[in-house]
């Protein structure tokens, strides 16, 4: 289940409860980019109540973060399980590096 809350004029908090999968990641992505079109510049994602996500879910969240950053926004992940956080940050960082540095 996904709930949203506008914290400030330009900040959106998205909370995810239960099992997160590719379908829910797609829903989150649509919500994030729709909000950006409406003027949000900061999106916070609270994953405190989720079950352990798989690799495709982590990759999807990393792509949302990359897309938001390319549009000039800020993507913050609040309180995920530590292994999820580590995998997400590694994927997000690798997406930021130029392809030549990965060889």
C-alpha positions as protocol buffer text, in pm:
chain_id: "A"
residue {
  index: 1
  type: UNK
  ca { x: 0 y: 0 z: 0 }
}
residue {
  index: 2
  type: UNK
  ca { x: 127 y: 346 z: -89 }
}
residue {
  index: 3
  type: UNK
  ca { x: 30 y: 662 z: 100 }
}
residue {
  index: 4
  type: UNK
  ca { x: 144 y: 1014 z: 24 }
}
residue {
  index: 5
  type: UNK
  ca { x: 169 y: 1329 z: 228 }
}
residue {
  index: 6
  type: UNK
  ca { x: 273 y: 1678 z: 122 }
}
residue {
  index: 7
  type: UNK
  ca { x: 519 y: 1791 z: 389 }
}
residue {
  index: 8
  type: UNK
  ca { x: 599 y: 2132 z: 241 }
}
residue {
  index: 9
  type: UNK
  ca { x: 518 y: 2329 z: -72 }
}
residue {
  index: 10
  type: UNK
  ca { x: 776 y: 2136 z: -271 }
}
residue {
  index: 11
  type: UNK
  ca { x: 822 y: 1815 z: -68 }
}
residue {
  index: 12
  type: UNK
  ca { x: 633 y: 1489 z: -100 }
}
residue {
  index: 13
  type: UNK
  ca { x: 658 y: 1198 z: 145 }
}
residue {
  index: 14
  type: UNK
  ca { x: 570 y: 854 z: 5 }
}
residue {
  index: 15
  type: UNK
  ca { x: 522 y: 571 z: 255 }
}
residue {
  index: 16
  type: UNK
  ca { x: 517 y: 209 z: 143 }
}
residue {
  index: 17
  type: UNK
  ca { x: 374 y: -68 z: 361 }
}
residue {
  index: 18
  type: UNK
  ca { x: 385 y: -443 z: 298 }
}
residue {
  index: 19
  type: UNK
  ca { x: 537 y: -624 z: 2 }
}
residue {
  index: 20
  type: UNK
  ca { x: 704 y: -409 z: -262 }
}
residue {
  index: 21
  type: UNK
  ca { x: 734 y: -546 z: -615 }
}
residue {
  index: 22
  type: UNK
  ca { x: 786 y: -422 z: -972 }
}
residue {
  index: 23
  type: UNK
  ca { x: 421 y: -317 z: -1007 }
}
residue {
  index: 24
  type: UNK
  ca { x: 437 y: -106 z: -694 }
}
residue {
  index: 25
  type: UNK
  ca { x: 769 y: 45 z: -805 }
}
residue {
  index: 26
  type: UNK
  ca { x: 603 y: 145 z: -1133 }
}
residue {
  index: 27
  type: UNK
  ca { x: 319 y: 307 z: -937 }
}
residue {
  index: 28
  type: UNK
  ca { x: 573 y: 494 z: -723 }
}
residue {
  index: 29
  type: UNK
  ca { x: 756 y: 612 z: -1035 }
}
residue {
  index: 30
  type: UNK
  ca { x: 436 y: 745 z: -1191 }
}
residue {
  index: 31
  type: UNK
  ca { x: 347 y: 918 z: -866 }
}
residue {
  index: 32
  type: UNK
  ca { x: 693 y: 1075 z: -835 }
}
residue {
  index: 33
  type: UNK
  ca { x: 709 y: 1213 z: -1188 }
}
residue {
  index: 34
  type: UNK
  ca { x: 348 y: 1332 z: -1181 }
}
residue {
  index: 35
  type: UNK
  ca { x: 433 y: 1520 z: -861 }
}
residue {
  index: 36
  type: UNK
  ca { x: 744 y: 1670 z: -1023 }
}
residue {
  index: 37
  type: UNK
  ca { x: 525 y: 1807 z: -1302 }
}
residue {
  index: 38
  type: UNK
  ca { x: 309 y: 1967 z: -1030 }
}
residue {
  index: 39
  type: UNK
  ca { x: 611 y: 2144 z: -877 }
}
residue {
  index: 40
  type: UNK
  ca { x: 757 y: 1900 z: -625 }
}
residue {
  index: 41
  type: UNK
  ca { x: 1136 y: 1915 z: -609 }
}
residue {
  index: 42
  type: UNK
  ca { x: 1202 y: 1684 z: -313 }
}
residue {
  index: 43
  type: UNK
  ca { x: 1060 y: 1334 z: -279 }
}
residue {
  index: 44
  type: UNK
  ca { x: 1114 y: 1127 z: 34 }
}
residue {
  index: 45
  type: UNK
  ca { x: 1042 y: 755 z: 29 }
}
residue {
  index: 46
  type: UNK
  ca { x: 978 y: 580 z: 362 }
}
residue {
  index: 47
  type: UNK
  ca { x: 1039 y: 205 z: 335 }
}
residue {
  index: 48
  type: UNK
  ca { x: 1015 y: 133 z: 708 }
}
residue {
  index: 49
  type: UNK
  ca { x: 722 y: -109 z: 678 }
}
residue {
  index: 50
  type: UNK
  ca { x: 829 y: -313 z: 373 }
}
residue {
  index: 51
  type: UNK
  ca { x: 926 y: -676 z: 336 }
}
residue {
  index: 52
  type: UNK
  ca { x: 1269 y: -751 z: 185 }
}
residue {
  index: 53
  type: UNK
  ca { x: 1268 y: -637 z: -183 }
}
residue {
  index: 54
  type: UNK
  ca { x: 1428 y: -829 z: -469 }
}
residue {
  index: 55
  type: UNK
  ca { x: 1696 y: -699 z: -707 }
}
residue {
  index: 56
  type: UNK
  ca { x: 1453 y: -580 z: -977 }
}
residue {
  index: 57
  type: UNK
  ca { x: 1270 y: -372 z: -717 }
}
residue {
  index: 58
  type: UNK
  ca { x: 1594 y: -213 z: -597 }
}
residue {
  index: 59
  type: UNK
  ca { x: 1695 y: -145 z: -957 }
}
residue {
  index: 60
  type: UNK
  ca { x: 1358 y: 20 z: -1024 }
}
residue {
  index: 61
  type: UNK
  ca { x: 1393 y: 248 z: -721 }
}
residue {
  index: 62
  type: UNK
  ca { x: 1745 y: 341 z: -833 }
}
residue {
  index: 63
  type: UNK
  ca { x: 1614 y: 437 z: -1178 }
}
residue {
  index: 64
  type: UNK
  ca { x: 1345 y: 655 z: -1022 }
}
residue {
  index: 65
  type: UNK
  ca { x: 1614 y: 833 z: -821 }
}
residue {
  index: 66
  type: UNK
  ca { x: 1829 y: 879 z: -1129 }
}
residue {
  index: 67
  type: UNK
  ca { x: 1540 y: 1020 z: -1331 }
}
residue {
  index: 68
  type: UNK
  ca { x: 1439 y: 1257 z: -1055 }
}
residue {
  index: 69
  type: UNK
  ca { x: 1794 y: 1382 z: -1019 }
}
residue {
  index: 70
  type: UNK
  ca { x: 1817 y: 1442 z: -1396 }
}
residue {
  index: 71
  type: UNK
  ca { x: 1507 y: 1661 z: -1367 }
}
residue {
  index: 72
  type: UNK
  ca { x: 1673 y: 1864 z: -1092 }
}
residue {
  index: 73
  type: UNK
  ca { x: 1493 y: 1700 z: -802 }
}
residue {
  index: 74
  type: UNK
  ca { x: 1610 y: 1539 z: -480 }
}
residue {
  index: 75
  type: UNK
  ca { x: 1540 y: 1175 z: -389 }
}
residue {
  index: 76
  type: UNK
  ca { x: 1570 y: 1071 z: -26 }
}
residue {
  index: 77
  type: UNK
  ca { x: 1520 y: 718 z: 108 }
}
residue {
  index: 78
  type: UNK
  ca { x: 1411 y: 705 z: 473 }
}
residue {
  index: 79
  type: UNK
  ca { x: 1479 y: 409 z: 698 }
}
residue {
  index: 80
  type: UNK
  ca { x: 1502 y: 103 z: 478 }
}
residue {
  index: 81
  type: UNK
  ca { x: 1657 y: -221 z: 598 }
}
residue {
  index: 82
  type: UNK
  ca { x: 2036 y: -176 z: 578 }
}
residue {
  index: 83
  type: UNK
  ca { x: 2099 y: -436 z: 305 }
}
residue {
  index: 84
  type: UNK
  ca { x: 1833 y: -272 z: 87 }
}
residue {
  index: 85
  type: UNK
  ca { x: 1990 y: 69 z: 146 }
}
residue {
  index: 86
  type: UNK
  ca { x: 2337 y: -62 z: 55 }
}
residue {
  index: 87
  type: UNK
  ca { x: 2216 y: -223 z: -268 }
}
residue {
  index: 88
  type: UNK
  ca { x: 2013 y: 85 z: -366 }
}
residue {
  index: 89
  type: UNK
  ca { x: 2302 y: 323 z: -308 }
}
residue {
  index: 90
  type: UNK
  ca { x: 2544 y: 103 z: -502 }
}
residue {
  index: 91
  type: UNK
  ca { x: 2306 y: 86 z: -799 }
}
residue {
  index: 92
  type: UNK
  ca { x: 2232 y: 458 z: -778 }
}
residue {
  index: 93
  type: UNK
  ca { x: 2603 y: 544 z: -767 }
}
residue {
  index: 94
  type: UNK
  ca { x: 2683 y: 316 z: -1062 }
}
residue {
  index: 95
  type: UNK
  ca { x: 2412 y: 487 z: -1267 }
}
residue {
  index: 96
  type: UNK
  ca { x: 2582 y: 824 z: -1198 }
}
residue {
  index: 97
  type: UNK
  ca { x: 2926 y: 715 z: -1324 }
}
residue {
  index: 98
  type: UNK
  ca { x: 3020 y: 765 z: -1688 }
}
residue {
  index: 99
  type: UNK
  ca { x: 3031 y: 427 z: -1871 }
}
residue {
  index: 100
  type: UNK
  ca { x: 3407 y: 458 z: -1936 }
}
residue {
  index: 101
  type: UNK
  ca { x: 3484 y: 443 z: -1562 }
}
residue {
  index: 102
  type: UNK
  ca { x: 3317 y: 103 z: -1525 }
}
residue {
  index: 103
  type: UNK
  ca { x: 3567 y: -77 z: -1749 }
}
